[in-house]
Coordinates of C-alpha atoms in Angstrom, one line a residue:
Chain R
M31 CA 127.4 71.4 91.3
L32 CA 123.8 71.8 89.6
I33 CA 122.7 75.4 90.4
V34 CA 118.9 75.9 90.3
S35 CA 117.7 79.1 90.5
K36 CA 114.0 79.4 91.8
I37 CA 111.3 81.5 90.3
K38 CA 109.2 83.5 92.3
Q39 CA 106.7 85.1 90.5
L40 CA 104.0 87.9 90.9
N41 CA 101.0 87.5 88.9
L42 CA 99.8 91.2 87.5
T43 CA 96.5 90.0 87.4
D44 CA 96.3 89.5 91.2
L45 CA 96.9 93.0 91.9
E46 CA 93.7 94.1 90.1
I47 CA 95.0 97.0 88.6
I48 CA 95.2 98.5 85.4
L49 CA 98.4 97.7 83.2
A50 CA 98.8 101.5 82.2
T51 CA 101.1 104.5 83.4
R52 CA 104.7 104.7 84.2
E53 CA 103.4 105.5 87.8
I54 CA 101.7 101.8 88.2
A55 CA 104.7 100.2 86.7
R56 CA 106.9 101.6 89.5
F57 CA 104.2 100.6 91.8
V58 CA 104.3 96.8 90.4
V59 CA 108.3 96.7 90.6
K60 CA 108.1 98.0 94.2
I61 CA 105.6 95.2 95.3
T62 CA 107.7 92.5 93.3
L63 CA 110.8 93.9 95.2
E64 CA 108.8 93.8 98.5
K65 CA 107.6 90.0 97.9
N66 CA 111.1 89.2 96.8
C67 CA 109.8 88.1 93.5
N68 CA 112.4 87.6 90.5
A69 CA 109.5 87.3 87.8
I70 CA 106.4 89.3 86.7
S71 CA 103.9 87.2 85.1
F72 CA 101.3 88.8 82.5
K73 CA 99.1 85.6 82.5
N74 CA 95.5 86.5 81.7
A75 CA 96.4 90.3 81.1
E76 CA 94.3 91.5 78.5
T77 CA 96.1 94.6 77.7
A78 CA 99.0 97.0 78.7
S79 CA 99.9 100.6 77.8
R80 CA 103.1 101.5 76.1
S81 CA 104.3 104.0 79.0
F82 CA 103.5 101.2 81.3
L83 CA 105.3 98.5 79.6
D84 CA 108.4 101.0 79.0
E85 CA 108.9 101.9 82.6
L86 CA 108.3 98.0 83.5
H87 CA 111.0 97.0 80.8
M88 CA 113.5 99.3 82.2
L89 CA 112.7 99.0 86.0
S90 CA 112.6 95.2 85.4
S91 CA 116.1 94.9 83.7
R92 CA 117.7 97.4 86.5
N93 CA 116.5 95.0 89.1
D94 CA 116.8 91.5 87.4
I95 CA 113.5 90.7 87.0
D96 CA 112.2 88.7 84.4
L97 CA 108.9 89.6 82.4
I98 CA 107.2 86.5 81.6
D99 CA 103.4 85.1 79.9
I100 CA 103.4 88.0 77.6
P101 CA 100.3 87.7 75.6
D102 CA 100.6 87.4 71.8
E103 CA 98.8 90.8 71.3
L104 CA 101.2 92.6 73.7
K105 CA 104.2 91.1 71.9
P106 CA 104.5 93.6 68.9
L107 CA 104.4 96.6 71.3
F108 CA 106.6 94.9 73.7
D109 CA 109.3 94.4 70.6
I110 CA 109.2 97.9 69.8
I111 CA 109.8 99.1 73.4
K112 CA 112.7 96.6 73.4
K113 CA 114.1 97.4 70.2
S114 CA 114.1 100.9 71.3
H115 CA 116.2 100.6 74.5
H116 CA 118.7 98.4 72.5
D117 CA 118.8 101.0 69.8
Q118 CA 119.0 103.8 71.8
K119 CA 116.3 105.3 69.4
M120 CA 112.9 106.3 69.5
Y121 CA 110.2 104.6 67.3
A122 CA 107.1 106.4 67.1
P123 CA 104.9 107.8 64.2
K124 CA 106.4 110.4 61.9
I125 CA 103.9 113.1 61.8
K126 CA 104.4 116.5 60.1
V127 CA 103.0 119.4 62.0
K128 CA 102.0 122.8 60.1
L129 CA 102.9 126.1 61.9
S130 CA 100.4 128.8 61.3
D131 CA 100.9 132.6 62.2
T132 CA 96.9 133.2 62.3
F133 CA 94.7 133.1 65.4
F134 CA 92.5 129.9 65.7
A135 CA 90.3 132.2 68.2
Chain X
M162 CA 80.0 113.8 63.4
E163 CA 80.0 117.3 64.6
S164 CA 83.6 118.8 65.1
I165 CA 84.8 119.5 68.5
I166 CA 86.4 123.2 66.7
K167 CA 83.0 124.9 67.9
P168 CA 83.0 123.9 71.6
T169 CA 86.8 124.8 71.3
K170 CA 86.3 128.3 70.1
R171 CA 83.2 128.9 72.9
L172 CA 85.8 127.9 75.5
I173 CA 88.3 130.4 74.0
G174 CA 86.2 133.1 74.2
L175 CA 84.6 132.3 77.9
L176 CA 88.6 132.1 79.0
K177 CA 88.9 135.8 77.2
N178 CA 85.9 136.9 79.0
T179 CA 86.6 135.6 82.5
N180 CA 88.4 137.5 85.1
D181 CA 87.2 136.7 88.8
L182 CA 83.9 136.1 87.6
V183 CA 83.0 133.1 85.4
D184 CA 79.8 133.9 83.5
L185 CA 78.0 130.2 82.6
S186 CA 74.7 132.0 82.2
N187 CA 74.2 131.5 78.3
F188 CA 75.1 128.0 78.2
H189 CA 72.5 125.3 77.4
F190 CA 74.7 122.4 76.4
I191 CA 78.2 121.7 77.5
Y192 CA 80.8 119.4 76.5
P193 CA 83.9 118.2 78.2
I194 CA 86.3 120.7 76.4
E195 CA 84.6 123.6 77.9
L196 CA 83.1 121.9 81.2
L197 CA 86.6 120.5 82.6
P198 CA 88.9 123.9 82.0
M199 CA 85.8 125.7 83.6
A200 CA 85.9 123.2 86.6
S201 CA 89.6 123.3 87.1
L202 CA 90.1 127.0 86.7
I203 CA 87.2 128.0 89.3
S204 CA 88.5 125.2 91.8
E205 CA 91.9 125.6 91.6
K206 CA 91.9 129.4 91.6
S207 CA 88.6 129.9 93.7
L208 CA 86.7 132.0 91.3
E209 CA 83.1 133.1 91.1
Y210 CA 80.9 131.6 88.9
I211 CA 77.1 132.3 87.8
K212 CA 75.3 129.1 86.9
P213 CA 73.5 128.6 83.4
V214 CA 70.1 129.9 83.6
D215 CA 69.1 126.7 81.5
K216 CA 68.1 124.3 84.2
N217 CA 69.1 121.3 82.0
C218 CA 72.3 122.3 82.0
Q219 CA 72.5 123.6 85.4
G220 CA 71.5 120.2 86.5
Y221 CA 74.0 118.1 84.3
M222 CA 77.0 120.3 85.9
K223 CA 75.9 119.4 89.4
Y224 CA 75.4 115.8 88.6
F225 CA 79.0 116.0 87.2
D226 CA 80.2 117.4 90.5
F227 CA 81.3 121.0 89.0
P228 CA 83.4 122.6 89.5
N229 CA 85.5 120.8 92.3
G230 CA 85.1 117.0 90.9
L231 CA 85.4 113.7 92.7
T232 CA 88.7 112.9 94.3
R233 CA 87.6 109.6 95.1
F234 CA 86.5 107.6 92.0
S235 CA 83.0 106.0 92.1
P236 CA 81.3 104.9 88.8
K237 CA 77.8 106.1 88.2
S238 CA 77.2 105.3 84.3
H239 CA 78.7 103.4 81.5
R240 CA 78.0 106.7 79.7
F241 CA 80.2 109.0 81.5
I242 CA 83.2 109.6 83.6
Q243 CA 82.1 112.5 85.9
I244 CA 84.6 115.4 86.6
Y245 CA 87.7 113.6 88.6
K246 CA 90.6 115.3 89.9
F247 CA 93.5 112.9 90.2
S248 CA 96.8 113.2 91.9
A249 CA 99.6 114.4 89.7
S250 CA 102.2 114.1 92.0
K251 CA 101.3 111.5 94.5
A252 CA 102.0 107.9 93.9
D253 CA 100.5 106.3 97.1
K254 CA 98.6 103.1 96.8
R255 CA 95.3 104.5 97.0
S256 CA 95.9 107.3 94.0
L257 CA 97.4 104.8 91.9
L258 CA 94.2 102.4 92.7
D259 CA 91.8 105.3 91.8
K260 CA 93.5 106.1 88.7
S261 CA 93.5 102.4 87.9
E262 CA 89.5 102.5 88.2
I263 CA 89.0 105.3 86.2
L264 CA 91.1 103.7 83.0
K265 CA 89.2 100.6 83.7
N266 CA 85.7 102.4 83.6
L267 CA 86.9 104.4 80.2
I268 CA 87.4 100.7 78.8
E269 CA 84.2 99.4 79.8
I270 CA 82.9 103.0 78.2
C271 CA 84.7 102.2 75.4
L272 CA 83.5 98.4 75.2
S273 CA 79.5 99.1 75.7
N274 CA 79.3 102.2 73.4
I275 CA 81.7 102.6 70.6
G276 CA 80.8 99.0 69.2
S277 CA 83.6 97.3 70.8
P278 CA 85.8 96.8 67.8
R279 CA 88.4 94.4 68.2
G280 CA 91.7 96.0 69.2
A281 CA 89.9 99.6 70.4
V282 CA 90.2 98.8 74.0
S283 CA 94.3 98.3 73.3
A284 CA 94.3 101.3 71.2
L285 CA 92.3 103.6 73.5
N286 CA 94.3 102.7 76.8
L287 CA 97.3 103.5 74.9
A288 CA 96.3 106.9 73.5
V289 CA 94.7 108.2 77.3
D290 CA 97.7 106.5 78.9
E291 CA 100.2 108.4 76.9
I292 CA 98.3 111.7 78.0
I293 CA 97.8 111.0 81.9
S294 CA 101.7 109.7 81.9
N295 CA 102.5 113.2 80.6
V296 CA 100.3 114.9 83.6
E297 CA 102.0 112.6 85.6
D298 CA 105.6 113.0 84.5
H299 CA 105.8 116.6 82.9
S300 CA 103.1 118.9 84.4
E301 CA 104.3 119.4 87.8
A302 CA 100.9 120.1 88.7
K303 CA 99.1 119.2 91.8
Y304 CA 96.4 117.7 89.9
G305 CA 95.3 116.1 86.8
W306 CA 91.7 116.6 85.5
I307 CA 89.4 114.0 83.5
N308 CA 86.1 114.1 82.2
T309 CA 84.5 111.6 79.6
Q310 CA 81.1 111.3 78.0
Y311 CA 79.5 109.3 75.6
Y312 CA 76.8 110.9 73.6
P313 CA 74.3 108.1 72.4
K314 CA 72.1 110.4 70.1
K315 CA 75.4 112.1 68.6
D316 CA 77.2 108.6 68.4
F317 CA 80.5 109.9 69.6
L318 CA 82.7 109.9 72.8
D319 CA 84.3 113.0 74.3
M320 CA 87.3 113.1 76.5
C321 CA 89.4 115.9 78.2
I322 CA 92.0 115.8 80.3
L323 CA 94.1 118.6 81.6
D324 CA 96.7 120.2 84.2
R325 CA 97.2 123.6 85.4
G326 CA 100.8 122.8 85.1
I327 CA 104.2 124.3 83.7
T328 CA 103.1 123.9 80.0
I329 CA 104.7 121.9 77.2
A330 CA 107.3 125.2 76.9
G331 CA 107.9 125.3 80.3
K332 CA 108.9 121.8 80.5
Y333 CA 111.6 122.2 77.5
K334 CA 112.8 125.3 79.2
K335 CA 113.3 123.6 82.6
V336 CA 115.5 120.8 81.0
G337 CA 117.4 123.4 79.0
K338 CA 115.7 122.9 75.5
G339 CA 114.0 126.2 75.2
F340 CA 112.2 126.3 71.9
G341 CA 111.0 129.6 72.6
S342 CA 107.1 130.2 72.0
D343 CA 104.4 128.0 72.9
L344 CA 103.8 127.2 69.3
E345 CA 107.6 125.8 68.5
A346 CA 107.2 123.7 71.8
L347 CA 104.0 122.3 71.0
K348 CA 105.1 121.4 67.3
N349 CA 108.5 120.1 68.6
A350 CA 106.3 117.7 71.1
L351 CA 103.9 116.4 68.7
E352 CA 107.0 115.8 66.0
G353 CA 108.4 113.7 69.2
E354 CA 111.2 115.7 70.6
S355 CA 111.7 114.6 74.2
S356 CA 111.8 116.6 77.1
K357 CA 113.4 113.6 79.0
P358 CA 117.4 112.8 79.1
E359 CA 116.8 109.4 77.1
K360 CA 116.9 109.3 73.3
I361 CA 113.8 106.9 73.2
R362 CA 111.2 109.0 74.9
G363 CA 108.9 111.2 73.1
S364 CA 106.8 108.8 71.4
G365 CA 103.6 110.2 73.8
L366 CA 102.1 112.8 71.6
P367 CA 103.0 111.7 67.9
T368 CA 101.4 108.1 69.0
F369 CA 98.5 109.8 71.1
T370 CA 97.8 111.8 67.5
N371 CA 97.7 108.8 65.1
L372 CA 95.8 106.6 67.3
I373 CA 92.9 109.1 67.8
T374 CA 93.2 110.9 64.0
Q375 CA 93.9 107.9 62.0
A376 CA 92.8 104.6 64.1
F377 CA 89.9 105.7 65.5
D378 CA 89.3 108.7 62.7
G379 CA 88.2 111.2 65.4
E380 CA 89.5 114.6 66.1
M381 CA 92.0 116.0 68.6
I382 CA 92.8 119.4 70.4
I383 CA 95.7 120.6 72.3
I384 CA 95.9 123.7 74.2
S385 CA 99.2 124.6 76.0
G386 CA 100.2 128.1 76.8
N387 CA 98.8 130.0 74.0
A388 CA 99.0 127.6 71.2
I389 CA 96.8 125.0 69.9
V390 CA 96.9 122.4 67.8
Y391 CA 93.9 120.9 66.1
A392 CA 94.2 117.3 64.0
N393 CA 91.5 114.8 61.9
K394 CA 92.1 112.0 59.5
K395 CA 92.2 114.3 56.5
S396 CA 94.1 117.4 58.1
G397 CA 97.3 116.9 59.6
P398 CA 98.0 118.9 62.9
I399 CA 97.9 122.7 62.5
V400 CA 99.5 124.7 65.4
N401 CA 98.0 128.1 65.9
K402 CA 98.2 130.9 68.3
I403 CA 95.2 131.8 70.6
S404 CA 94.0 135.2 71.7
V405 CA 94.3 133.7 75.6
K406 CA 96.5 131.7 77.5
W407 CA 96.0 128.5 79.2
D408 CA 98.3 128.0 82.3
G409 CA 98.9 124.2 81.8
T410 CA 97.7 121.7 78.9
I411 CA 94.4 120.9 77.9
V412 CA 94.1 117.7 75.9
A413 CA 90.7 116.8 74.1
F414 CA 89.4 114.2 71.6
R415 CA 86.4 113.1 69.8
I416 CA 85.9 109.8 68.5
P417 CA 82.9 108.4 66.5
K418 CA 81.1 105.2 67.3
N419 CA 83.5 102.4 65.1
L420 CA 82.5 99.1 64.2
E421 CA 86.0 98.2 62.5
S422 CA 88.6 96.4 64.4
I423 CA 91.5 98.5 65.2
D424 CA 95.2 97.0 64.7
Y425 CA 97.2 99.1 67.4
T426 CA 100.6 98.1 65.7
Q427 CA 100.0 100.1 62.8
Y428 CA 100.0 103.0 64.6
I429 CA 102.8 102.9 66.8
D430 CA 105.8 102.8 64.8
Q431 CA 107.4 104.8 61.9

């Protein structure tokens, strides 16, 4: 028997919302589930932030939602996020911070 | 580009001399790093204040809705975002749409003023998002505050985002990672020590620092409790003490008009 899974997608650009912050990612997933969608499309999305993608990646994995049509410009960022979750390791710039005992003001 | 250090020192001086009355009478020019902390302090603690004698400065502050700020976002210009107070705890649709509008407006400010270099919008969006997400996820404050101004004659963009929440040290303490002082907590946050249980978190402040100082060649200031950090492209972050305590976290940055393209991917990884 052939099983065909039907894709019902939510287009992010239809929401007319900026793709930034974890709260907005949670809101997107809530809408996706309410509309019984099983995919979120990034078609025509120009930019998305790390927090947004990170939260969306985590919540979409938990809820079996596919992320599709990811623009080329966002792919490097999305790849780092996927790698972070896969390796359970944080990938971020290494910064050396000095501590001083003096008063700034 | 003139440095953000001078107005930051002026802010600290003002905070030191503030009890129940905030005296702004000597101000002739006020930057977001000064305007926003004073607005949130006066508004959230219901303090009295003396307006600047300088009529231009007084008019500017009024136009920017000092001290209470706006709770519903209504853009007036492509050169600034007035004082805007966003909900740091509510996730209702109205709050999210308002926040979304601010960030969209910010991108327009970036596009129309700092020369629209390719990649700048993504880089700025990434940097600001890290800070707004920190306010939402960690501060436990009721409000986050934001104010932005582009200075066409000076060719730089200033932004300040703050909360009057539990500070970085307070958040670490709450999750059982007590680093002791505000200084040590700020140092650890900048080096990527997460206050969340997942190992993969903690990229926020290092990414922000790298983007602002290296990608945009700008300057950044973070104040949390009685610790402050300053960084620019040449000097890495140095954490110092300040002689007053800010109950919460202030993040401010200054970026010059920049005509070179920015590849954000160079600044977000190790």
